């Protein structure tokens, strides 16, 4: 009878390991099949897998100009969890603003400052739209 107990414990551990392996494999497979739901980003320099691209402390404009010459007029950088899109040529910036002006007219939403502290009554923090027009009057 004492011989059965180690076998049962080993079988339980093996079953748990097999179950974990199957779950991990299905998660990886689902992620690969699903793909990336976001739109593709413009090309840009490769960055660190965790930190992203390190911006130079001096002569940033020269580094941006070198990246724009290498990757094109619109580049993307990842700074930590944030994604930065840089438009490096005047003509491309005018084209983007003419075509996508409505989407670019707003600023990021600030919940703490804009909604909780000021109760949505600060014009500088208000999103573009009807509320902004009312506050402007």
mmCIF file of N, CA and C in Angstrom:
data_model
loop_
_atom_site.group_PDB
_atom_site.id
_atom_site.type_symbol
_atom_site.label_atom_id
_atom_site.label_comp_id
_atom_site.label_asym_id
_atom_site.label_seq_id
_atom_site.Cartn_x
_atom_site.Cartn_y
_atom_site.Cartn_z
ATOM 1 N N UNK A 1 0.814 -1.185 0.000
ATOM 2 C CA UNK A 1 0.000 0.000 0.000
ATOM 3 C C UNK A 1 0.859 1.251 0.000
ATOM 4 N N UNK A 2 1.993 1.189 0.684
ATOM 5 C CA UNK A 2 2.871 2.349 0.706
ATOM 6 C C UNK A 2 3.494 2.601 -0.657
ATOM 7 N N UNK A 3 3.520 1.607 -1.506
ATOM 8 C CA UNK A 3 4.081 1.763 -2.841
ATOM 9 C C UNK A 3 3.148 2.579 -3.750
ATOM 10 N N UNK A 4 1.864 2.579 -3.485
ATOM 11 C CA UNK A 4 0.911 3.281 -4.333
ATOM 12 C C UNK A 4 0.941 4.794 -4.120
ATOM 13 N N UNK A 5 1.231 5.246 -2.916
ATOM 14 C CA UNK A 5 1.205 6.678 -2.629
ATOM 15 C C UNK A 5 2.224 7.474 -3.453
ATOM 16 N N UNK A 6 3.490 7.050 -3.581
ATOM 17 C CA UNK A 6 4.410 7.828 -4.418
ATOM 18 C C UNK A 6 3.981 7.850 -5.882
ATOM 19 N N UNK A 7 3.420 6.772 -6.378
ATOM 20 C CA UNK A 7 2.965 6.759 -7.762
ATOM 21 C C UNK A 7 1.819 7.743 -7.990
ATOM 22 N N UNK A 8 0.908 7.842 -7.038
ATOM 23 C CA UNK A 8 -0.216 8.764 -7.159
ATOM 24 C C UNK A 8 0.289 10.206 -7.144
ATOM 25 N N UNK A 9 1.239 10.518 -6.271
ATOM 26 C CA UNK A 9 1.787 11.872 -6.203
ATOM 27 C C UNK A 9 2.517 12.214 -7.502
ATOM 28 N N UNK A 10 3.278 11.264 -8.040
ATOM 29 C CA UNK A 10 3.996 11.491 -9.288
ATOM 30 C C UNK A 10 3.017 11.691 -10.437
ATOM 31 N N UNK A 11 1.962 10.899 -10.459
ATOM 32 C CA UNK A 11 0.976 11.030 -11.527
ATOM 33 C C UNK A 11 0.252 12.380 -11.454
ATOM 34 N N UNK A 12 -0.027 12.843 -10.246
ATOM 35 C CA UNK A 12 -0.694 14.139 -10.090
ATOM 36 C C UNK A 12 0.210 15.271 -10.588
ATOM 37 N N UNK A 13 1.504 15.200 -10.254
ATOM 38 C CA UNK A 13 2.447 16.228 -10.710
ATOM 39 C C UNK A 13 2.604 16.184 -12.225
ATOM 40 N N UNK A 14 2.684 14.982 -12.781
ATOM 41 C CA UNK A 14 2.831 14.845 -14.228
ATOM 42 C C UNK A 14 1.581 15.366 -14.941
ATOM 43 N N UNK A 15 0.415 15.071 -14.394
ATOM 44 C CA UNK A 15 -0.832 15.554 -14.984
ATOM 45 C C UNK A 15 -0.916 17.080 -14.916
ATOM 46 N N UNK A 16 -0.506 17.667 -13.793
ATOM 47 C CA UNK A 16 -0.524 19.125 -13.652
ATOM 48 C C UNK A 16 0.456 19.773 -14.632
ATOM 49 N N UNK A 17 1.643 19.188 -14.793
ATOM 50 C CA UNK A 17 2.630 19.726 -15.733
ATOM 51 C C UNK A 17 2.118 19.625 -17.168
ATOM 52 N N UNK A 18 1.492 18.514 -17.504
ATOM 53 C CA UNK A 18 0.944 18.336 -18.843
ATOM 54 C C UNK A 18 -0.179 19.339 -19.113
ATOM 55 N N UNK A 19 -1.031 19.553 -18.130
ATOM 56 C CA UNK A 19 -2.118 20.516 -18.268
ATOM 57 C C UNK A 19 -1.570 21.935 -18.458
ATOM 58 N N UNK A 20 -0.544 22.297 -17.686
ATOM 59 C CA UNK A 20 0.066 23.620 -17.826
ATOM 60 C C UNK A 20 0.693 23.785 -19.203
ATOM 61 N N UNK A 21 1.332 22.744 -19.699
ATOM 62 C CA UNK A 21 1.954 22.790 -21.019
ATOM 63 C C UNK A 21 0.905 22.948 -22.120
ATOM 64 N N UNK A 22 -0.191 22.239 -22.002
ATOM 65 C CA UNK A 22 -1.266 22.342 -22.995
ATOM 66 C C UNK A 22 -1.888 23.739 -22.970
ATOM 67 N N UNK A 23 -2.117 24.288 -21.778
ATOM 68 C CA UNK A 23 -2.696 25.631 -21.681
ATOM 69 C C UNK A 23 -1.754 26.690 -22.250
ATOM 70 N N UNK A 24 -0.468 26.584 -21.951
ATOM 71 C CA UNK A 24 0.504 27.538 -22.486
ATOM 72 C C UNK A 24 0.585 27.425 -24.006
ATOM 73 N N UNK A 25 0.574 26.218 -24.520
ATOM 74 C CA UNK A 25 0.611 26.019 -25.966
ATOM 75 C C UNK A 25 -0.611 26.583 -26.648
ATOM 76 N N UNK A 26 -1.801 26.399 -26.040
ATOM 77 C CA UNK A 26 -3.009 26.955 -26.650
ATOM 78 C C UNK A 26 -3.011 28.471 -26.610
ATOM 79 N N UNK A 27 -2.457 29.060 -25.541
ATOM 80 C CA UNK A 27 -2.398 30.519 -25.474
ATOM 81 C C UNK A 27 -1.465 31.070 -26.550
ATOM 82 N N UNK A 28 -0.316 30.443 -26.739
ATOM 83 C CA UNK A 28 0.628 30.891 -27.765
ATOM 84 C C UNK A 28 0.017 30.718 -29.150
ATOM 85 N N UNK A 29 -0.642 29.607 -29.374
ATOM 86 C CA UNK A 29 -1.265 29.349 -30.679
ATOM 87 C C UNK A 29 -2.368 30.366 -30.971
ATOM 88 N N UNK A 30 -3.181 30.668 -29.955
ATOM 89 C CA UNK A 30 -4.257 31.641 -30.144
ATOM 90 C C UNK A 30 -3.690 33.025 -30.449
ATOM 91 N N UNK A 31 -2.618 33.398 -29.768
ATOM 92 C CA UNK A 31 -1.996 34.702 -30.014
ATOM 93 C C UNK A 31 -1.423 34.779 -31.426
ATOM 94 N N UNK A 32 -0.796 33.697 -31.882
ATOM 95 C CA UNK A 32 -0.221 33.689 -33.222
ATOM 96 C C UNK A 32 -1.297 33.712 -34.297
ATOM 97 N N UNK A 33 -2.387 32.999 -34.078
ATOM 98 C CA UNK A 33 -3.460 32.968 -35.068
ATOM 99 C C UNK A 33 -4.249 34.272 -35.096
ATOM 100 N N UNK A 34 -4.377 34.896 -33.934
ATOM 101 C CA UNK A 34 -5.146 36.126 -33.847
ATOM 102 C C UNK A 34 -4.425 37.273 -34.548
ATOM 103 N N UNK A 35 -3.126 37.320 -34.417
ATOM 104 C CA UNK A 35 -2.362 38.394 -35.050
ATOM 105 C C UNK A 35 -2.455 39.672 -34.248
ATOM 106 N N UNK A 36 -2.031 40.763 -34.844
ATOM 107 C CA UNK A 36 -2.047 42.062 -34.203
ATOM 108 C C UNK A 36 -3.270 42.838 -34.690
ATOM 109 N N UNK A 37 -4.222 43.157 -33.795
ATOM 110 C CA UNK A 37 -5.434 43.831 -34.235
ATOM 111 C C UNK A 37 -5.215 45.309 -34.565
ATOM 112 N N UNK A 38 -4.103 45.902 -34.118
ATOM 113 C CA UNK A 38 -3.844 47.312 -34.392
ATOM 114 C C UNK A 38 -3.335 47.502 -35.816
ATOM 115 N N UNK A 39 -3.454 48.709 -36.286
ATOM 116 C CA UNK A 39 -2.918 49.042 -37.598
ATOM 117 C C UNK A 39 -1.396 48.997 -37.543
ATOM 118 N N UNK A 40 -0.752 48.696 -38.641
ATOM 119 C CA UNK A 40 0.713 48.652 -38.621
ATOM 120 C C UNK A 40 1.295 50.056 -38.437
ATOM 121 N N UNK A 41 2.391 50.121 -37.696
ATOM 122 C CA UNK A 41 3.061 51.392 -37.451
ATOM 123 C C UNK A 41 4.004 51.722 -38.595
ATOM 124 N N UNK A 42 4.325 52.990 -38.762
ATOM 125 C CA UNK A 42 5.342 53.345 -39.755
ATOM 126 C C UNK A 42 6.686 52.733 -39.356
ATOM 127 N N UNK A 43 7.604 52.608 -40.293
ATOM 128 C CA UNK A 43 8.902 52.023 -39.944
ATOM 129 C C UNK A 43 9.658 52.932 -38.981
ATOM 130 N N UNK A 44 10.590 52.326 -38.283
ATOM 131 C CA UNK A 44 11.397 53.089 -37.342
ATOM 132 C C UNK A 44 12.580 52.272 -36.879
ATOM 133 N N UNK A 45 13.467 52.877 -36.119
ATOM 134 C CA UNK A 45 14.653 52.151 -35.661
ATOM 135 C C UNK A 45 14.267 51.064 -34.663
ATOM 136 N N UNK A 46 14.974 49.938 -34.685
ATOM 137 C CA UNK A 46 14.686 48.897 -33.704
ATOM 138 C C UNK A 46 15.079 49.375 -32.315
ATOM 139 N N UNK A 47 14.318 48.962 -31.337
ATOM 140 C CA UNK A 47 14.597 49.376 -29.962
ATOM 141 C C UNK A 47 14.775 48.185 -29.051
ATOM 142 N N UNK A 48 15.041 48.475 -27.799
ATOM 143 C CA UNK A 48 15.158 47.446 -26.770
ATOM 144 C C UNK A 48 13.781 46.823 -26.555
ATOM 145 N N UNK A 49 13.710 45.539 -26.308
ATOM 146 C CA UNK A 49 12.421 44.851 -26.205
ATOM 147 C C UNK A 49 11.591 45.346 -25.026
ATOM 148 N N UNK A 50 12.224 45.869 -23.972
ATOM 149 C CA UNK A 50 11.487 46.328 -22.801
ATOM 150 C C UNK A 50 11.401 47.852 -22.754
ATOM 151 N N UNK A 51 12.501 48.529 -23.015
ATOM 152 C CA UNK A 51 12.567 49.978 -22.849
ATOM 153 C C UNK A 51 12.190 50.751 -24.099
ATOM 154 N N UNK A 52 12.315 50.139 -25.250
ATOM 155 C CA UNK A 52 12.016 50.834 -26.493
ATOM 156 C C UNK A 52 13.242 51.545 -27.022
ATOM 157 N N UNK A 53 13.011 52.673 -27.682
ATOM 158 C CA UNK A 53 14.106 53.447 -28.262
ATOM 159 C C UNK A 53 14.601 54.471 -27.248
ATOM 160 N N UNK A 54 15.905 54.557 -27.088
ATOM 161 C CA UNK A 54 16.494 55.561 -26.206
ATOM 162 C C UNK A 54 16.740 56.824 -27.021
ATOM 163 N N UNK A 55 16.153 57.924 -26.586
ATOM 164 C CA UNK A 55 16.350 59.188 -27.282
ATOM 165 C C UNK A 55 17.678 59.796 -26.849
ATOM 166 N N UNK A 56 18.426 60.365 -27.780
ATOM 167 C CA UNK A 56 19.691 60.999 -27.398
ATOM 168 C C UNK A 56 19.428 62.251 -26.567
ATOM 169 N N UNK A 57 20.304 62.504 -25.617
ATOM 170 C CA UNK A 57 20.131 63.674 -24.750
ATOM 171 C C UNK A 57 20.546 64.969 -25.447
ATOM 172 N N UNK A 58 21.504 64.885 -26.357
ATOM 173 C CA UNK A 58 21.954 66.068 -27.103
ATOM 174 C C UNK A 58 21.799 65.781 -28.595
ATOM 175 N N UNK A 59 21.622 66.840 -29.354
ATOM 176 C CA UNK A 59 21.498 66.752 -30.815
ATOM 177 C C UNK A 59 20.373 65.811 -31.258
ATOM 178 N N UNK A 60 19.226 65.937 -30.618
ATOM 179 C CA UNK A 60 18.093 65.091 -30.999
ATOM 180 C C UNK A 60 17.665 65.353 -32.432
ATOM 181 N N UNK A 61 17.714 66.594 -32.849
ATOM 182 C CA UNK A 61 17.267 66.917 -34.204
ATOM 183 C C UNK A 61 18.139 66.232 -35.251
ATOM 184 N N UNK A 62 19.432 66.119 -34.985
ATOM 185 C CA UNK A 62 20.315 65.429 -35.927
ATOM 186 C C UNK A 62 19.996 63.938 -35.981
ATOM 187 N N UNK A 63 19.701 63.345 -34.824
ATOM 188 C CA UNK A 63 19.350 61.923 -34.798
ATOM 189 C C UNK A 63 18.023 61.687 -35.510
ATOM 190 N N UNK A 64 17.036 62.564 -35.276
ATOM 191 C CA UNK A 64 15.753 62.435 -35.969
ATOM 192 C C UNK A 64 15.940 62.567 -37.472
ATOM 193 N N UNK A 65 16.782 63.521 -37.902
ATOM 194 C CA UNK A 65 17.038 63.707 -39.336
ATOM 195 C C UNK A 65 17.688 62.464 -39.935
ATOM 196 N N UNK A 66 18.604 61.841 -39.208
ATOM 197 C CA UNK A 66 19.246 60.615 -39.706
ATOM 198 C C UNK A 66 18.225 59.483 -39.823
ATOM 199 N N UNK A 67 17.341 59.351 -38.817
ATOM 200 C CA UNK A 67 16.309 58.307 -38.873
ATOM 201 C C UNK A 67 15.344 58.574 -40.025
ATOM 202 N N UNK A 68 14.987 59.836 -40.246
ATOM 203 C CA UNK A 68 14.054 60.170 -41.322
ATOM 204 C C UNK A 68 14.678 59.876 -42.678
ATOM 205 N N UNK A 69 15.955 60.169 -42.830
ATOM 206 C CA UNK A 69 16.641 59.834 -44.085
ATOM 207 C C UNK A 69 16.723 58.327 -44.296
ATOM 208 N N UNK A 70 16.839 57.571 -43.194
ATOM 209 C CA UNK A 70 16.979 56.119 -43.304
ATOM 210 C C UNK A 70 15.633 55.409 -43.451
ATOM 211 N N UNK A 71 14.612 55.814 -42.666
ATOM 212 C CA UNK A 71 13.352 55.069 -42.613
ATOM 213 C C UNK A 71 12.202 55.719 -43.369
ATOM 214 N N UNK A 72 12.330 56.984 -43.752
ATOM 215 C CA UNK A 72 11.262 57.643 -44.485
ATOM 216 C C UNK A 72 10.739 58.858 -43.745
ATOM 217 N N UNK A 73 9.784 59.595 -44.345
ATOM 218 C CA UNK A 73 9.323 60.856 -43.767
ATOM 219 C C UNK A 73 8.470 60.702 -42.508
ATOM 220 N N UNK A 74 7.878 59.541 -42.294
ATOM 221 C CA UNK A 74 7.083 59.298 -41.095
ATOM 222 C C UNK A 74 7.677 58.078 -40.406
ATOM 223 N N UNK A 75 8.108 58.252 -39.143
ATOM 224 C CA UNK A 75 8.727 57.146 -38.407
ATOM 225 C C UNK A 75 8.016 56.958 -37.078
ATOM 226 N N UNK A 76 8.175 55.779 -36.495
ATOM 227 C CA UNK A 76 7.597 55.503 -35.184
ATOM 228 C C UNK A 76 8.708 55.095 -34.230
ATOM 229 N N UNK A 77 8.579 55.556 -32.995
ATOM 230 C CA UNK A 77 9.503 55.204 -31.922
ATOM 231 C C UNK A 77 8.687 54.704 -30.746
ATOM 232 N N UNK A 78 9.241 53.799 -29.988
ATOM 233 C CA UNK A 78 8.588 53.330 -28.767
ATOM 234 C C UNK A 78 9.422 53.807 -27.593
ATOM 235 N N UNK A 79 8.822 54.618 -26.737
ATOM 236 C CA UNK A 79 9.479 55.141 -25.548
ATOM 237 C C UNK A 79 8.754 54.527 -24.356
ATOM 238 N N UNK A 80 9.300 53.452 -23.812
ATOM 239 C CA UNK A 80 8.618 52.717 -22.755
ATOM 240 C C UNK A 80 7.331 52.142 -23.316
ATOM 241 N N UNK A 81 6.194 52.357 -22.641
ATOM 242 C CA UNK A 81 4.929 51.824 -23.165
ATOM 243 C C UNK A 81 4.266 52.729 -24.203
ATOM 244 N N UNK A 82 4.773 53.927 -24.393
ATOM 245 C CA UNK A 82 4.171 54.893 -25.321
ATOM 246 C C UNK A 82 4.768 54.757 -26.718
ATOM 247 N N UNK A 83 3.964 55.042 -27.715
ATOM 248 C CA UNK A 83 4.421 55.038 -29.103
ATOM 249 C C UNK A 83 4.411 56.482 -29.597
ATOM 250 N N UNK A 84 5.531 56.908 -30.162
ATOM 251 C CA UNK A 84 5.679 58.267 -30.671
ATOM 252 C C UNK A 84 5.798 58.197 -32.195
ATOM 253 N N UNK A 85 4.975 58.968 -32.870
ATOM 254 C CA UNK A 85 5.036 59.066 -34.325
ATOM 255 C C UNK A 85 5.662 60.420 -34.660
ATOM 256 N N UNK A 86 6.710 60.401 -35.470
ATOM 257 C CA UNK A 86 7.402 61.629 -35.852
ATOM 258 C C UNK A 86 7.199 61.848 -37.345
ATOM 259 N N UNK A 87 6.698 63.035 -37.679
ATOM 260 C CA UNK A 87 6.517 63.418 -39.076
ATOM 261 C C UNK A 87 7.654 64.377 -39.401
ATOM 262 N N UNK A 88 8.542 63.964 -40.271
ATOM 263 C CA UNK A 88 9.774 64.693 -40.471
ATOM 264 C C UNK A 88 9.820 65.621 -41.660
ATOM 265 N N UNK A 89 8.803 65.664 -42.455
ATOM 266 C CA UNK A 89 8.822 66.521 -43.634
ATOM 267 C C UNK A 89 7.566 67.403 -43.627
ATOM 268 N N UNK A 90 7.722 68.622 -44.081
ATOM 269 C CA UNK A 90 6.629 69.591 -44.068
ATOM 270 C C UNK A 90 5.462 69.131 -44.931
ATOM 271 N N UNK A 91 5.739 68.673 -46.130
ATOM 272 C CA UNK A 91 4.677 68.285 -47.061
ATOM 273 C C UNK A 91 3.840 67.140 -46.479
ATOM 274 N N UNK A 92 4.483 66.153 -45.879
ATOM 275 C CA UNK A 92 3.744 65.031 -45.295
ATOM 276 C C UNK A 92 2.903 65.486 -44.110
ATOM 277 N N UNK A 93 3.429 66.417 -43.311
ATOM 278 C CA UNK A 93 2.648 66.889 -42.166
ATOM 279 C C UNK A 93 1.403 67.643 -42.626
ATOM 280 N N UNK A 94 1.524 68.446 -43.669
ATOM 281 C CA UNK A 94 0.362 69.167 -44.201
ATOM 282 C C UNK A 94 -0.656 68.177 -44.764
ATOM 283 N N UNK A 95 -0.192 67.165 -45.495
ATOM 284 C CA UNK A 95 -1.104 66.156 -46.045
ATOM 285 C C UNK A 95 -1.866 65.440 -44.937
ATOM 286 N N UNK A 96 -1.160 65.044 -43.887
ATOM 287 C CA UNK A 96 -1.807 64.325 -42.786
ATOM 288 C C UNK A 96 -2.812 65.223 -42.083
ATOM 289 N N UNK A 97 -2.455 66.475 -41.848
ATOM 290 C CA UNK A 97 -3.382 67.378 -41.158
ATOM 291 C C UNK A 97 -4.600 67.701 -42.004
ATOM 292 N N UNK A 98 -4.445 67.773 -43.321
ATOM 293 C CA UNK A 98 -5.602 68.026 -44.178
ATOM 294 C C UNK A 98 -6.527 66.821 -44.226
ATOM 295 N N UNK A 99 -5.963 65.625 -44.301
ATOM 296 C CA UNK A 99 -6.782 64.418 -44.427
ATOM 297 C C UNK A 99 -7.359 63.955 -43.096
ATOM 298 N N UNK A 100 -6.596 64.070 -42.021
ATOM 299 C CA UNK A 100 -7.003 63.532 -40.725
ATOM 300 C C UNK A 100 -7.150 64.620 -39.674
ATOM 301 N N UNK A 101 -7.521 65.811 -40.058
ATOM 302 C CA UNK A 101 -7.583 66.933 -39.130
ATOM 303 C C UNK A 101 -8.510 66.706 -37.948
ATOM 304 N N UNK A 102 -9.667 66.102 -38.190
ATOM 305 C CA UNK A 102 -10.614 65.870 -37.107
ATOM 306 C C UNK A 102 -10.087 64.920 -36.053
ATOM 307 N N UNK A 103 -9.355 63.921 -36.469
ATOM 308 C CA UNK A 103 -8.816 62.953 -35.514
ATOM 309 C C UNK A 103 -7.642 63.530 -34.735
ATOM 310 N N UNK A 104 -6.967 64.525 -35.300
ATOM 311 C CA UNK A 104 -5.792 65.099 -34.647
ATOM 312 C C UNK A 104 -6.123 66.322 -33.803
ATOM 313 N N UNK A 105 -7.355 66.805 -33.849
ATOM 314 C CA UNK A 105 -7.702 68.059 -33.196
ATOM 315 C C UNK A 105 -7.802 67.938 -31.686
ATOM 316 N N UNK A 106 -7.926 66.765 -31.155
ATOM 317 C CA UNK A 106 -8.141 66.598 -29.728
ATOM 318 C C UNK A 106 -6.843 66.266 -29.012
ATOM 319 N N UNK A 107 -6.837 66.508 -27.706
ATOM 320 C CA UNK A 107 -5.684 66.170 -26.872
ATOM 321 C C UNK A 107 -6.011 64.922 -26.061
ATOM 322 N N UNK A 108 -5.010 64.275 -25.472
ATOM 323 C CA UNK A 108 -5.294 63.083 -24.660
ATOM 324 C C UNK A 108 -6.198 63.422 -23.476
ATOM 325 N N UNK A 109 -7.049 62.495 -23.125
ATOM 326 C CA UNK A 109 -8.001 62.692 -22.040
ATOM 327 C C UNK A 109 -7.283 62.630 -20.701
ATOM 328 N N UNK A 110 -7.529 63.613 -19.839
ATOM 329 C CA UNK A 110 -6.939 63.656 -18.509
ATOM 330 C C UNK A 110 -8.056 63.491 -17.494
ATOM 331 N N UNK A 111 -8.237 62.282 -17.006
ATOM 332 C CA UNK A 111 -9.352 61.995 -16.109
ATOM 333 C C UNK A 111 -9.166 62.701 -14.778
ATOM 334 N N UNK A 112 -7.976 62.585 -14.183
ATOM 335 C CA UNK A 112 -7.755 63.161 -12.852
ATOM 336 C C UNK A 112 -7.906 64.678 -12.873
ATOM 337 N N UNK A 113 -7.194 65.352 -13.748
ATOM 338 C CA UNK A 113 -7.228 66.818 -13.762
ATOM 339 C C UNK A 113 -8.478 67.358 -14.441
ATOM 340 N N UNK A 114 -8.871 66.747 -15.530
ATOM 341 C CA UNK A 114 -9.960 67.302 -16.321
ATOM 342 C C UNK A 114 -11.341 66.986 -15.812
ATOM 343 N N UNK A 115 -11.531 65.832 -15.226
ATOM 344 C CA UNK A 115 -12.886 65.435 -14.845
ATOM 345 C C UNK A 115 -13.094 65.404 -13.335
ATOM 346 N N UNK A 116 -12.111 64.932 -12.586
ATOM 347 C CA UNK A 116 -12.302 64.809 -11.144
ATOM 348 C C UNK A 116 -12.052 66.139 -10.445
ATOM 349 N N UNK A 117 -10.901 66.758 -10.701
ATOM 350 C CA UNK A 117 -10.553 67.993 -9.995
ATOM 351 C C UNK A 117 -11.340 69.197 -10.492
ATOM 352 N N UNK A 118 -11.509 69.348 -11.787
ATOM 353 C CA UNK A 118 -12.186 70.539 -12.308
ATOM 354 C C UNK A 118 -13.628 70.268 -12.713
ATOM 355 N N UNK A 119 -14.089 69.054 -12.544
ATOM 356 C CA UNK A 119 -15.459 68.642 -12.882
ATOM 357 C C UNK A 119 -15.815 68.969 -14.328
ATOM 358 N N UNK A 120 -14.805 68.916 -15.206
ATOM 359 C CA UNK A 120 -15.038 69.139 -16.624
ATOM 360 C C UNK A 120 -15.303 70.578 -17.007
ATOM 361 N N UNK A 121 -14.978 71.539 -16.114
ATOM 362 C CA UNK A 121 -15.285 72.939 -16.382
ATOM 363 C C UNK A 121 -14.070 73.765 -16.779
ATOM 364 N N UNK A 122 -12.936 73.156 -17.004
ATOM 365 C CA UNK A 122 -11.740 73.883 -17.441
ATOM 366 C C UNK A 122 -11.637 73.801 -18.954
ATOM 367 N N UNK A 123 -11.571 74.959 -19.590
ATOM 368 C CA UNK A 123 -11.531 74.970 -21.047
ATOM 369 C C UNK A 123 -10.250 74.334 -21.569
ATOM 370 N N UNK A 124 -9.140 74.532 -20.876
ATOM 371 C CA UNK A 124 -7.865 74.024 -21.370
ATOM 372 C C UNK A 124 -7.819 72.490 -21.362
ATOM 373 N N UNK A 125 -8.626 71.856 -20.508
ATOM 374 C CA UNK A 125 -8.629 70.399 -20.417
ATOM 375 C C UNK A 125 -9.824 69.762 -21.114
ATOM 376 N N UNK A 126 -10.714 70.575 -21.655
ATOM 377 C CA UNK A 126 -11.926 70.040 -22.281
ATOM 378 C C UNK A 126 -11.602 69.425 -23.640
ATOM 379 N N UNK A 127 -12.245 68.310 -23.963
ATOM 380 C CA UNK A 127 -12.038 67.722 -25.292
ATOM 381 C C UNK A 127 -12.724 68.571 -26.358
ATOM 382 N N UNK A 128 -12.230 68.472 -27.577
ATOM 383 C CA UNK A 128 -12.831 69.220 -28.679
ATOM 384 C C UNK A 128 -14.256 68.733 -28.894
ATOM 385 N N UNK A 129 -15.142 69.651 -29.179
ATOM 386 C CA UNK A 129 -16.529 69.277 -29.411
ATOM 387 C C UNK A 129 -17.474 70.320 -28.841
ATOM 388 N N UNK A 130 -18.698 69.899 -28.574
ATOM 389 C CA UNK A 130 -19.741 70.810 -28.113
ATOM 390 C C UNK A 130 -19.412 71.407 -26.747
ATOM 391 N N UNK A 131 -18.890 70.603 -25.828
ATOM 392 C CA UNK A 131 -18.551 71.108 -24.494
ATOM 393 C C UNK A 131 -17.460 72.181 -24.586
ATOM 394 N N UNK A 132 -16.490 71.986 -25.430
ATOM 395 C CA UNK A 132 -15.425 72.976 -25.611
ATOM 396 C C UNK A 132 -15.999 74.277 -26.161
ATOM 397 N N UNK A 133 -16.942 74.192 -27.088
ATOM 398 C CA UNK A 133 -17.566 75.397 -27.654
ATOM 399 C C UNK A 133 -18.359 76.157 -26.588
ATOM 400 N N UNK A 134 -19.072 75.407 -25.725
ATOM 401 C CA UNK A 134 -19.830 76.062 -24.655
ATOM 402 C C UNK A 134 -18.906 76.753 -23.662
ATOM 403 N N UNK A 135 -17.804 76.113 -23.300
ATOM 404 C CA UNK A 135 -16.873 76.717 -22.346
ATOM 405 C C UNK A 135 -16.149 77.921 -22.941
ATOM 406 N N UNK A 136 -15.974 77.938 -24.222
ATOM 407 C CA UNK A 136 -15.257 79.023 -24.884
ATOM 408 C C UNK A 136 -16.075 80.314 -24.894
ATOM 409 N N UNK A 137 -17.376 80.225 -24.829
ATOM 410 C CA UNK A 137 -18.244 81.421 -24.876
ATOM 411 C C UNK A 137 -18.199 82.205 -23.609
#
